[in-house]
Coordinates of C-alpha atoms and ligand atoms in Angstrom, one line a residue:
M1 CA 105.2 61.4 65.2
D2 CA 101.9 63.2 63.2
K3 CA 101.7 65.2 60.4
R4 CA 101.9 68.6 62.3
G5 CA 104.4 67.1 64.4
V6 CA 107.0 66.1 61.3
A7 CA 106.3 69.7 59.7
R8 CA 107.2 71.3 62.5
T9 CA 110.3 70.0 63.3
L10 CA 111.7 69.9 59.3
R11 CA 110.2 73.9 60.1
A12 CA 112.5 74.2 62.6
I13 CA 115.9 72.6 61.1
S14 CA 115.4 75.1 58.5
S15 CA 115.5 77.8 60.4
L16 CA 119.0 76.3 61.9
Y17 CA 120.2 76.2 58.7
A18 CA 119.3 79.7 57.9
L19 CA 121.7 80.5 61.1
G20 CA 124.5 79.4 59.1
H21 CA 126.3 81.6 56.4
D22 CA 126.2 79.4 53.3
E23 CA 123.7 76.7 54.2
E24 CA 120.6 78.7 52.2
K25 CA 120.2 76.2 50.0
L26 CA 119.1 73.2 53.0
A27 CA 117.3 76.1 55.0
L28 CA 115.0 76.4 51.8
Q29 CA 114.7 72.5 50.9
Y30 CA 113.5 71.7 55.0
K31 CA 111.5 74.7 54.7
K32 CA 109.8 73.7 51.5
A33 CA 109.7 69.6 52.6
A34 CA 107.7 71.3 56.1
D35 CA 105.2 72.9 53.8
T36 CA 105.1 69.9 51.7
I37 CA 104.2 67.4 54.8
R38 CA 101.8 70.2 56.3
R39 CA 99.6 70.6 53.3
L40 CA 99.3 66.4 53.3
P41 CA 95.4 65.1 53.7
V42 CA 95.1 63.7 57.7
H43 CA 94.3 60.8 55.3
V44 CA 97.6 59.9 54.1
Q45 CA 99.4 57.4 56.1
L46 CA 103.2 58.6 56.9
G47 CA 105.6 56.1 56.2
I48 CA 108.7 57.0 54.0
D49 CA 108.4 54.6 51.5
E50 CA 105.0 56.4 50.5
L51 CA 106.9 59.5 51.0
Q52 CA 109.4 59.2 49.0
K53 CA 107.7 57.5 46.0
Q54 CA 105.4 60.4 45.8
F55 CA 107.7 63.4 46.6
H56 CA 111.6 62.5 46.2
F57 CA 113.0 64.0 49.1
E58 CA 116.3 65.0 49.3
E59 CA 119.3 62.3 50.8
P60 CA 119.6 64.5 53.9
I61 CA 115.3 65.3 54.5
R62 CA 114.5 61.8 54.0
Q63 CA 116.6 60.5 56.7
T64 CA 114.9 63.1 59.0
I65 CA 111.9 62.6 58.2
E66 CA 112.1 58.5 58.5
L67 CA 114.0 59.2 62.0
L68 CA 111.8 61.2 63.1
L69 CA 109.3 58.7 62.6
T70 CA 111.3 55.7 63.6
K71 CA 113.1 58.0 66.5
G72 CA 111.2 61.0 67.5
R73 CA 112.7 64.7 67.8
K74 CA 115.6 64.3 69.5
A75 CA 117.4 61.8 68.0
A76 CA 116.7 63.2 64.4
L77 CA 117.9 66.9 65.6
L78 CA 120.9 65.0 67.1
A79 CA 121.7 63.4 63.7
L80 CA 121.6 67.2 61.7
P81 CA 125.5 67.7 61.1
I82 CA 124.9 71.5 62.3
D83 CA 128.1 73.3 64.1
V84 CA 125.1 75.9 65.9
P85 CA 123.5 74.9 68.9
L86 CA 120.5 72.9 68.9
S87 CA 119.7 75.4 72.7
L88 CA 119.1 78.0 69.9
L89 CA 115.7 76.6 68.2
E90 CA 114.3 77.6 71.7
I91 CA 114.7 81.0 71.6
M92 CA 113.2 80.9 68.0
E93 CA 110.1 80.3 69.6
L94 CA 109.8 83.6 70.5
P95 CA 107.8 86.1 68.5
G96 CA 109.7 88.2 66.3
F97 CA 113.1 86.2 66.6
G98 CA 113.2 84.5 63.2
P99 CA 117.1 83.1 62.1
K100 CA 118.6 86.3 61.5
L101 CA 118.1 88.0 64.8
T102 CA 119.2 85.0 66.8
G103 CA 122.6 84.0 65.1
R104 CA 123.3 88.5 65.3
L105 CA 122.7 87.3 69.3
Y106 CA 125.2 84.0 69.0
R107 CA 127.4 85.2 67.1
T108 CA 128.3 88.7 68.9
L109 CA 126.8 88.0 72.8
H110 CA 127.1 84.2 72.7
I111 CA 123.7 84.1 73.1
C112 CA 123.1 80.6 72.6
S113 CA 119.8 79.4 74.9
L114 CA 117.2 80.8 76.7
R115 CA 118.5 80.9 79.8
D116 CA 121.2 82.8 78.3
L117 CA 119.0 85.0 76.8
E118 CA 117.1 86.0 80.3
I119 CA 121.0 86.4 81.6
A120 CA 121.8 88.7 79.2
L121 CA 118.8 90.7 79.7
N122 CA 119.1 90.8 83.3
N123 CA 123.0 92.1 83.3
G124 CA 122.6 94.6 80.6
K125 CA 124.3 93.2 77.9
I126 CA 121.4 93.1 75.0
Q127 CA 121.0 96.5 76.0
F128 CA 123.9 97.8 75.1
A129 CA 124.6 95.5 72.2
R130 CA 121.5 97.6 71.1
I131 CA 120.5 94.6 68.6
L132 CA 116.8 94.8 69.5
P133 CA 114.0 97.9 69.4
E134 CA 112.9 99.3 73.0
S135 CA 109.3 98.2 72.1
Q136 CA 110.9 94.3 71.8
L137 CA 113.2 94.4 74.9
Q138 CA 110.3 95.8 76.8
Q139 CA 107.8 92.7 76.1
L140 CA 110.9 90.4 76.3
P141 CA 110.5 89.4 79.8
M142 CA 106.9 88.9 79.4
E143 CA 107.6 86.7 76.8
I144 CA 110.0 84.7 78.1
Y145 CA 107.6 83.8 80.8
K146 CA 104.7 82.8 78.4
L147 CA 107.1 81.0 76.4
R148 CA 107.7 79.2 79.6
Q149 CA 104.4 78.4 80.8
R150 CA 103.2 77.5 77.3
N151 CA 106.7 74.6 76.9
R152 CA 105.3 73.3 80.4
A153 CA 101.6 72.6 79.4
I154 CA 100.4 69.3 79.8
S155 CA 97.2 68.2 77.8
I156 CA 95.0 65.6 79.4
P157 CA 96.0 63.1 76.4
T158 CA 99.5 63.4 77.0
G159 CA 99.0 63.8 80.6
R160 CA 97.2 60.4 81.2
E161 CA 99.5 58.4 79.1
V162 CA 102.6 59.3 80.6
A163 CA 100.4 58.8 84.0
A164 CA 99.8 54.9 83.0
V165 CA 103.4 54.3 81.8
T166 CA 104.8 55.6 85.3
I167 CA 102.2 53.9 87.5
E168 CA 102.7 50.7 85.0
H169 CA 106.9 50.9 86.2
L170 CA 106.3 51.8 89.5
H171 CA 104.5 48.5 89.9
R172 CA 107.1 46.5 88.4
T173 CA 110.1 48.1 90.1
Y174 CA 108.9 48.2 93.8
P175 CA 106.9 45.6 94.5
H176 CA 106.2 47.4 98.3
L177 CA 103.8 50.1 96.6
L178 CA 100.6 48.9 96.2
R179 CA 98.0 50.5 94.9
I180 CA 98.8 53.2 92.7
E181 CA 96.6 55.9 91.5
M182 CA 96.4 59.0 89.2
T183 CA 95.8 62.1 91.2
G184 CA 95.9 66.0 91.3
S185 CA 95.1 68.3 88.7
L186 CA 95.1 65.7 85.7
R187 CA 92.9 63.1 87.8
R188 CA 90.3 66.4 88.3
M189 CA 90.1 67.2 84.2
C190 CA 92.4 70.5 84.4
P191 CA 92.8 71.6 80.7
I192 CA 96.6 72.1 81.7
S193 CA 98.3 70.6 84.1
T194 CA 101.8 71.2 85.1
T195 CA 102.7 68.1 87.2
I196 CA 102.1 64.3 86.6
E197 CA 100.7 63.5 90.1
L198 CA 100.5 59.7 91.9
L199 CA 99.5 58.5 94.7
A200 CA 100.6 55.0 96.2
S201 CA 99.6 53.2 99.1
W202 CA 102.8 52.0 100.8
D203 CA 103.2 49.0 103.3
G204 CA 106.3 51.0 104.8
D205 CA 109.2 49.5 103.8
T206 CA 111.7 51.6 104.2
E207 CA 114.3 49.9 101.7
T208 CA 111.8 51.1 99.3
L209 CA 112.3 54.5 100.3
A210 CA 116.0 54.2 100.0
Q211 CA 115.9 52.4 96.7
L212 CA 113.5 55.7 95.3
Q213 CA 116.1 57.9 96.5
M214 CA 118.7 56.0 94.7
N215 CA 116.9 56.5 91.6
G216 CA 116.4 60.0 91.3
F217 CA 113.9 60.7 93.5
S218 CA 114.2 63.7 96.3
I219 CA 111.6 64.1 99.3
Q220 CA 109.2 66.9 99.5
H221 CA 107.4 68.7 102.3
D222 CA 104.1 68.9 100.6
T223 CA 101.3 71.0 102.6
R224 CA 97.8 69.3 101.6
T225 CA 99.0 65.5 102.6
T226 CA 100.3 66.8 106.1
N227 CA 98.7 70.5 107.4
Q228 CA 97.1 70.0 110.1
M229 CA 96.7 66.2 110.1
I230 CA 97.4 63.5 112.8
E231 CA 100.7 63.3 111.9
S232 CA 102.0 59.7 113.2
E233 CA 99.3 58.2 111.7
F234 CA 99.1 59.4 108.3
T235 CA 102.8 58.6 107.4
A236 CA 102.8 60.1 104.2
V237 CA 106.4 61.1 102.1
T238 CA 106.0 63.0 98.8
L239 CA 108.4 62.4 96.1
T240 CA 109.7 64.1 93.0
K241 CA 111.7 63.4 89.7
E242 CA 111.6 64.9 86.6
V243 CA 110.6 61.5 83.9
E244 CA 112.0 61.7 80.3
H245 CA 109.1 60.4 77.6
D246 CA 108.4 61.0 74.0
D247 CA 111.2 63.4 74.1
R248 CA 109.9 65.2 76.5
T249 CA 110.6 66.0 80.3
F250 CA 108.0 66.2 83.1
P251 CA 107.6 66.6 85.9
L252 CA 106.4 64.0 88.8
T253 CA 105.4 63.6 91.9
V254 CA 105.2 60.3 93.9
H255 CA 103.1 60.4 97.3
L256 CA 103.3 57.7 99.6
V257 CA 100.8 57.0 102.1
S258 CA 99.5 54.1 104.4
P259 CA 97.0 51.5 103.2
E260 CA 94.4 53.0 105.6
S261 CA 94.9 56.3 104.8
F262 CA 94.6 55.6 100.9
A263 CA 91.0 57.3 100.5
L264 CA 91.6 60.5 102.2
A265 CA 94.9 61.3 100.8
W266 CA 93.3 60.4 97.2
V267 CA 90.4 63.4 98.2
L268 CA 92.8 65.4 99.7
T269 CA 95.3 65.5 96.3
T270 CA 93.0 65.4 93.4
G271 CA 92.2 68.9 95.1
D272 CA 93.0 72.2 95.0
D273 CA 94.3 74.1 98.2
A274 CA 90.5 75.6 98.5
H275 CA 89.6 72.5 98.8
A276 CA 92.1 70.2 101.1
K277 CA 91.6 73.0 103.5
F278 CA 87.3 73.0 103.3
V279 CA 88.1 69.3 103.9
H280 CA 90.7 69.6 106.7
N281 CA 88.7 72.4 108.2
R282 CA 85.7 70.3 108.0
L283 CA 87.0 67.1 110.0
N284 CA 89.0 69.5 112.9
I285 CA 85.5 70.2 114.0
D286 CA 85.1 66.6 115.6
P287 CA 88.2 64.5 116.9
Q288 CA 86.2 61.7 116.1
K289 CA 85.6 62.2 112.6
Q290 CA 88.8 62.7 112.3
V291 CA 89.6 59.7 112.9
A292 CA 87.5 58.2 111.3
S293 CA 88.5 59.7 108.0
L294 CA 92.0 58.0 108.0
R295 CA 90.6 54.8 108.0
A296 CA 87.7 55.9 105.5
Q297 CA 87.4 52.8 103.3
H298 CA 86.1 54.9 99.9
E299 CA 86.2 58.6 99.1
E300 CA 82.7 58.6 99.6
E301 CA 82.6 57.7 103.2
V302 CA 85.2 60.7 103.8
Y303 CA 82.7 63.3 102.1
Q304 CA 80.0 61.7 104.5
L305 CA 82.2 62.5 107.1
I306 CA 82.2 65.9 106.2
D307 CA 78.4 66.1 105.5
H308 CA 79.2 67.4 102.3
P309 CA 78.0 65.6 99.0
Y310 CA 80.6 63.6 97.1
L311 CA 82.4 65.7 95.1
L312 CA 83.2 64.5 91.3
P313 CA 86.7 64.5 90.7
E314 CA 86.8 67.3 88.6
M315 CA 84.8 69.5 90.5
R316 CA 87.5 69.5 93.6
E317 CA 88.0 73.0 93.3
Q318 CA 87.0 76.0 95.2
W319 CA 84.0 76.9 93.0
G320 CA 82.4 73.7 92.6
L321 CA 82.1 73.5 96.8
H322 CA 78.5 72.9 97.9
Q323 CA 77.5 72.6 94.1
E324 CA 75.4 69.4 93.0
A325 CA 76.7 67.1 90.5
R326 CA 73.8 65.5 89.7
K327 CA 71.9 68.9 88.3
L328 CA 75.2 69.6 85.6
L329 CA 75.7 68.1 82.2
Q330 CA 75.4 64.1 82.6
E331 CA 77.3 62.3 79.6
G332 CA 74.0 60.1 79.0
Q333 CA 72.3 63.8 78.2
I334 CA 74.2 64.3 74.9
K335 CA 71.5 63.6 71.3
G336 CA 74.2 64.4 69.2
D337 CA 77.7 66.1 67.7
L338 CA 77.6 68.9 65.6
H339 CA 81.1 69.8 64.7
M340 CA 82.8 67.4 62.9
H341 CA 85.1 67.2 59.5
S342 CA 84.8 64.6 56.7
R343 CA 87.3 63.5 53.9
D344 CA 85.7 66.0 52.2
S345 CA 88.2 69.1 53.8
D346 CA 91.0 68.1 56.5
G347 CA 89.2 65.4 58.1
A348 CA 90.6 61.6 57.9
D349 CA 87.6 59.9 56.5
P350 CA 84.5 59.7 54.7
I351 CA 81.3 61.4 55.7
E352 CA 79.2 58.1 55.5
A353 CA 81.9 56.8 58.1
M354 CA 81.0 59.6 60.8
V355 CA 77.3 58.7 60.8
Q356 CA 78.1 55.4 61.1
R357 CA 80.0 55.7 64.3
C358 CA 77.5 58.7 65.6
I359 CA 74.6 55.2 64.8
E360 CA 76.7 53.9 66.8
K361 CA 77.4 55.8 69.1
G362 CA 73.1 56.1 70.0
Y363 CA 72.5 59.7 68.3
T364 CA 69.9 60.9 67.4
Y365 CA 71.7 63.4 65.5
L366 CA 75.0 64.7 64.1
A367 CA 76.2 67.9 62.0
I368 CA 78.7 67.5 59.4
T369 CA 80.5 70.9 59.0
D370 CA 83.7 70.7 56.8
H371 CA 86.0 73.8 56.4
S372 CA 84.6 76.9 53.9
Q373 CA 86.2 78.0 50.9
S374 CA 89.4 80.6 51.8
L375 CA 90.9 77.7 54.2
D376 CA 93.3 76.5 51.7
I377 CA 95.2 74.7 53.9
A378 CA 92.3 72.6 55.4
H379 CA 91.2 71.4 51.8
G380 CA 88.1 74.4 52.7
L381 CA 85.0 73.4 50.1
T382 CA 84.2 75.6 47.6
V383 CA 80.4 76.7 46.6
D384 CA 80.3 73.5 43.7
R385 CA 82.3 71.2 46.2
L386 CA 79.8 71.9 48.4
L387 CA 76.7 71.4 46.5
R388 CA 77.8 68.1 45.9
Q389 CA 78.7 67.3 49.2
R390 CA 74.7 68.1 49.7
E391 CA 73.9 65.1 47.3
E392 CA 75.8 63.0 48.8
I393 CA 74.1 63.4 52.1
A394 CA 70.7 63.2 50.4
A395 CA 71.3 59.7 49.8
L396 CA 73.2 59.5 53.1
R397 CA 69.9 60.3 54.4
E398 CA 68.3 57.2 53.0
K399 CA 70.2 55.3 53.6
Y400 CA 70.4 56.2 57.4
P401 CA 67.5 56.9 58.3
Q402 CA 67.4 56.3 62.0
I403 CA 70.0 59.7 62.6
T404 CA 69.1 63.1 61.0
I405 CA 71.8 64.1 59.2
L406 CA 72.2 68.1 59.0
H407 CA 74.2 69.5 56.2
G408 CA 76.5 72.2 57.0
T409 CA 80.0 73.8 57.6
E410 CA 82.2 75.4 59.9
V411 CA 82.5 79.0 57.7
D412 CA 85.9 81.6 58.7
I413 CA 85.5 84.3 60.0
L414 CA 87.3 86.2 57.9
A415 CA 89.9 88.8 58.5
D416 CA 87.7 91.8 57.4
A417 CA 85.1 90.6 59.9
T418 CA 83.0 89.0 57.3
L419 CA 82.2 85.6 56.5
D420 CA 84.0 83.2 54.0
F421 CA 80.1 82.1 52.5
D422 CA 77.5 84.6 50.9
D423 CA 74.1 85.3 53.1
L424 CA 72.4 83.2 49.8
I425 CA 74.9 79.4 50.3
L426 CA 74.3 80.0 54.6
A427 CA 70.7 80.2 54.4
S428 CA 70.7 76.9 52.0
L429 CA 72.9 75.1 55.0
D430 CA 71.3 73.5 57.3
F431 CA 73.3 74.1 60.3
V432 CA 76.3 77.0 60.9
V433 CA 79.9 77.0 62.9
A434 CA 81.0 80.4 62.7
S435 CA 85.4 79.9 64.0
I436 CA 88.1 82.3 63.3
H437 CA 91.2 80.2 61.8
T438 CA 92.9 83.2 60.4
A439 CA 94.8 86.6 61.8
M440 CA 94.4 85.8 65.3
T441 CA 97.4 88.3 66.1
Q442 CA 94.3 91.3 65.4
S443 CA 93.9 93.7 68.1
A444 CA 91.3 92.5 70.4
N445 CA 89.3 94.8 69.6
E446 CA 89.2 93.7 65.8
L447 CA 89.3 90.2 66.9
T448 CA 85.7 91.4 69.2
A449 CA 84.2 92.7 66.1
R450 CA 84.7 89.6 63.8
L451 CA 83.2 87.7 66.7
L452 CA 80.0 90.1 67.3
Y453 CA 80.0 89.7 63.4
A454 CA 79.4 86.3 63.4
I455 CA 77.3 86.5 66.0
E456 CA 74.9 89.0 64.9
S457 CA 75.0 86.8 61.3
P458 CA 71.0 85.8 60.9
H459 CA 72.3 82.4 59.7
V460 CA 75.4 81.6 62.5
D461 CA 74.3 78.8 65.2
I462 CA 77.5 78.5 67.0
I463 CA 80.2 80.3 67.2
G464 CA 83.6 77.5 67.4
H465 CA 86.4 77.6 69.6
P466 CA 85.9 80.9 70.7
T467 CA 89.3 81.8 72.0
G468 CA 91.1 80.1 69.7
R469 CA 94.2 78.5 71.7
M470 CA 95.7 75.9 71.2
L471 CA 97.5 73.9 74.7
G472 CA 101.2 74.1 74.3
H473 CA 101.3 76.4 71.3
R474 CA 99.2 79.4 71.4
E475 CA 97.6 81.4 73.8
S476 CA 93.9 82.0 73.6
Y477 CA 93.9 85.4 71.7
S478 CA 91.7 88.6 73.9
V479 CA 89.0 89.4 73.4
D480 CA 86.1 91.8 75.0
F481 CA 84.3 88.5 76.8
D482 CA 81.6 90.3 78.2
R483 CA 80.4 92.1 75.4
I484 CA 80.6 88.9 72.9
F485 CA 78.6 86.8 76.2
A486 CA 76.1 88.9 76.2
A487 CA 75.3 89.2 72.3
A488 CA 75.1 85.7 72.3
E489 CA 72.7 85.5 74.5
H490 CA 70.4 88.5 73.3
N491 CA 71.1 86.4 69.6
H492 CA 70.6 83.0 70.9
I493 CA 74.0 82.0 69.4
A494 CA 75.4 78.8 70.9
L495 CA 79.1 78.6 71.9
E496 CA 81.4 76.1 71.6
L497 CA 83.0 73.8 74.0
N498 CA 85.1 72.5 71.7
C499 CA 86.0 68.9 73.3
N500 CA 89.8 69.1 71.3
P501 CA 91.8 68.2 74.2
N502 CA 94.5 70.3 72.7
R503 CA 91.8 73.7 72.8
L504 CA 88.4 72.9 75.3
D505 CA 87.7 76.1 74.4
L506 CA 86.1 77.8 76.1
D507 CA 87.7 77.1 79.4
P508 CA 85.5 76.4 82.0
I509 CA 86.9 79.7 83.5
W510 CA 84.8 81.0 80.4
L511 CA 82.2 78.6 80.3
R512 CA 81.2 79.5 83.8
Q513 CA 81.2 83.4 83.0
A514 CA 78.8 82.5 80.0
M515 CA 76.5 80.4 81.7
E516 CA 75.7 83.6 84.2
S517 CA 75.5 85.8 81.6
H518 CA 72.5 83.0 80.5
C519 CA 74.5 81.4 77.4
L520 CA 73.7 78.8 75.3
F521 CA 76.3 75.8 74.5
A522 CA 77.4 73.1 72.3
V523 CA 79.8 70.7 73.1
D524 CA 81.1 69.0 70.6
S525 CA 84.2 67.0 69.1
D526 CA 85.2 68.4 66.3
A527 CA 86.0 65.8 65.1
H528 CA 88.9 64.9 62.2
S529 CA 88.5 61.6 61.7
V530 CA 85.7 58.7 63.2
R531 CA 88.3 58.0 65.8
D532 CA 88.1 61.9 67.1
L533 CA 84.4 61.5 68.0
E534 CA 85.4 59.6 71.6
R535 CA 86.9 63.0 72.2
L536 CA 83.3 64.2 73.3
T537 CA 82.8 61.1 75.1
L538 CA 86.1 61.4 77.0
Y539 CA 85.8 64.9 78.3
G540 CA 82.5 66.5 77.1
S541 CA 80.3 66.1 80.5
A542 CA 83.1 66.3 82.6
I543 CA 84.5 69.4 81.5
G544 CA 81.1 71.0 80.6
R545 CA 80.6 70.0 84.7
K546 CA 83.9 72.2 85.5
G547 CA 82.0 75.1 83.0
L548 CA 78.8 74.4 85.5
L549 CA 76.9 74.0 82.4
T550 CA 73.1 72.5 83.4
P551 CA 71.6 70.0 80.3
E552 CA 68.7 72.3 79.0
R553 CA 71.7 75.2 78.3
V554 CA 73.7 72.6 76.1
I555 CA 72.2 72.5 72.5
N556 CA 72.7 68.8 72.0
T557 CA 71.1 67.2 74.8
W558 CA 68.2 68.6 73.7
E559 CA 65.5 66.9 71.6
L560 CA 65.9 67.0 67.7
S561 CA 61.9 68.4 67.1
H562 CA 63.6 71.2 70.3
L563 CA 66.9 71.4 68.1
L564 CA 65.4 72.1 64.9
Q565 CA 62.8 74.4 66.4
W566 CA 66.1 77.0 67.5
L567 CA 67.2 76.6 64.5
A568 CA 64.0 77.7 62.6
T569 CA 63.9 80.3 64.8
S570 CA 67.7 81.7 66.0
Ligands
ZN1 ZN1 88.0 75.3 63.4
ZN2 ZN1 85.9 72.7 62.8

């Protein structure tokens, strides 16, 4: 478990203790411990002995942290000597539901979980008890729905990890499953999936099917694989089950098909419904092609049969039909990374290590963009520290002449719609990313005004993670995208595709819209460690293609001279 996870769980435990009547001291201790862990620089290794030496946590907290680090969240929570149900934590994730209100609901109406809360809302028990103000009551069904959506969201790396572990397990347990691959929304790189979907070829052994059912799989009907197909030839069975991984339950879907029809089934199960329908319709035109598709050796062959250029997995959605991937952003076209953090703010590694890795990756330029002074939590740089960093970068430029190091900042767009460094400082930097990190609950009007102010600043080059979402934790804030895109285009400001897999912000839907508004883009890693630099390689071009980005609109595909010219004039 990482720093964020430990801090989050300690905070949750503090809330649980705050529910009781005489546990205030423990509640406070856990809250303080959560803040301590949250403020640790990223490069501090989370080991219980080192933490104890430094912070001398009280015994129950020490034990909790040790359990979190060795056995995970569930084990740590179950070991707590508390007498309230752990499911109350679900309720406290709703906005406005602190320990006081949740405790009252629990004691007066015996509401222990999100489900209980929903039932009490439906049968009028809550309304009758007059515990919640009218406005909160009205919002509640929507808030419960949104929370459920957030809890179901599976990010790409998490989903792929669960898929890999599951594939290995299936191979070991069921020798009659021959080839097993990831498919569905995970394969087409959707920023959020809600199911882990796998495709397996199977030799038809009926005992395997019985075994799978004995082990908790149930048989489902899936229209994408059976709809309008010659069912006798295309022996498809779809099975579902819930799997546990890292303290979390994931819905798993496995499609079993005959080895001959694997390629066709992979095409059909990877894409969305519109894509599957499109393929079916084209095949239905010609019975001979239909039969041939069931014997296709490779996915490419299926696309040849339907007279459509091969579609990369990430493009197999309604908007991707009839698109030509070769005109879109390609991995090899990226020439540099323009958003990353070093140990000077909240990164894990020194600038030099970041530079060395960028050289190894074959980049011709990079920008160091540590946080600005107000962002305490991320050890934002004061003007003095920024100037010292400038000297360090000057020395590194001498040492590594093979790459151009731009000295930049990720300047905070403050709550009052001003920037966190004054114009003089910003003008002295090579590169400026401007982002919102605070006051994200402001109204759409206020947030739009903040972004517009940054876009209109003569010193800002990129708007970082423009909608602020954190998959599974925080939704995108609502802003007036038409105005943002128009202003970005008018002021020649690039909008970011932030490749942190928990952000992937802008989402492909907005990227496609911003493309239509003729905006420029920067596809960045927002790396906080050397390892994070790989995000750009892992997600940048695929998500960029999902957003229909073309290379000429992505500023970090440009030659250095072009980029510098743009920086000088934009
Ligand atoms: Zn940021
Ligand atoms: Zn950043």
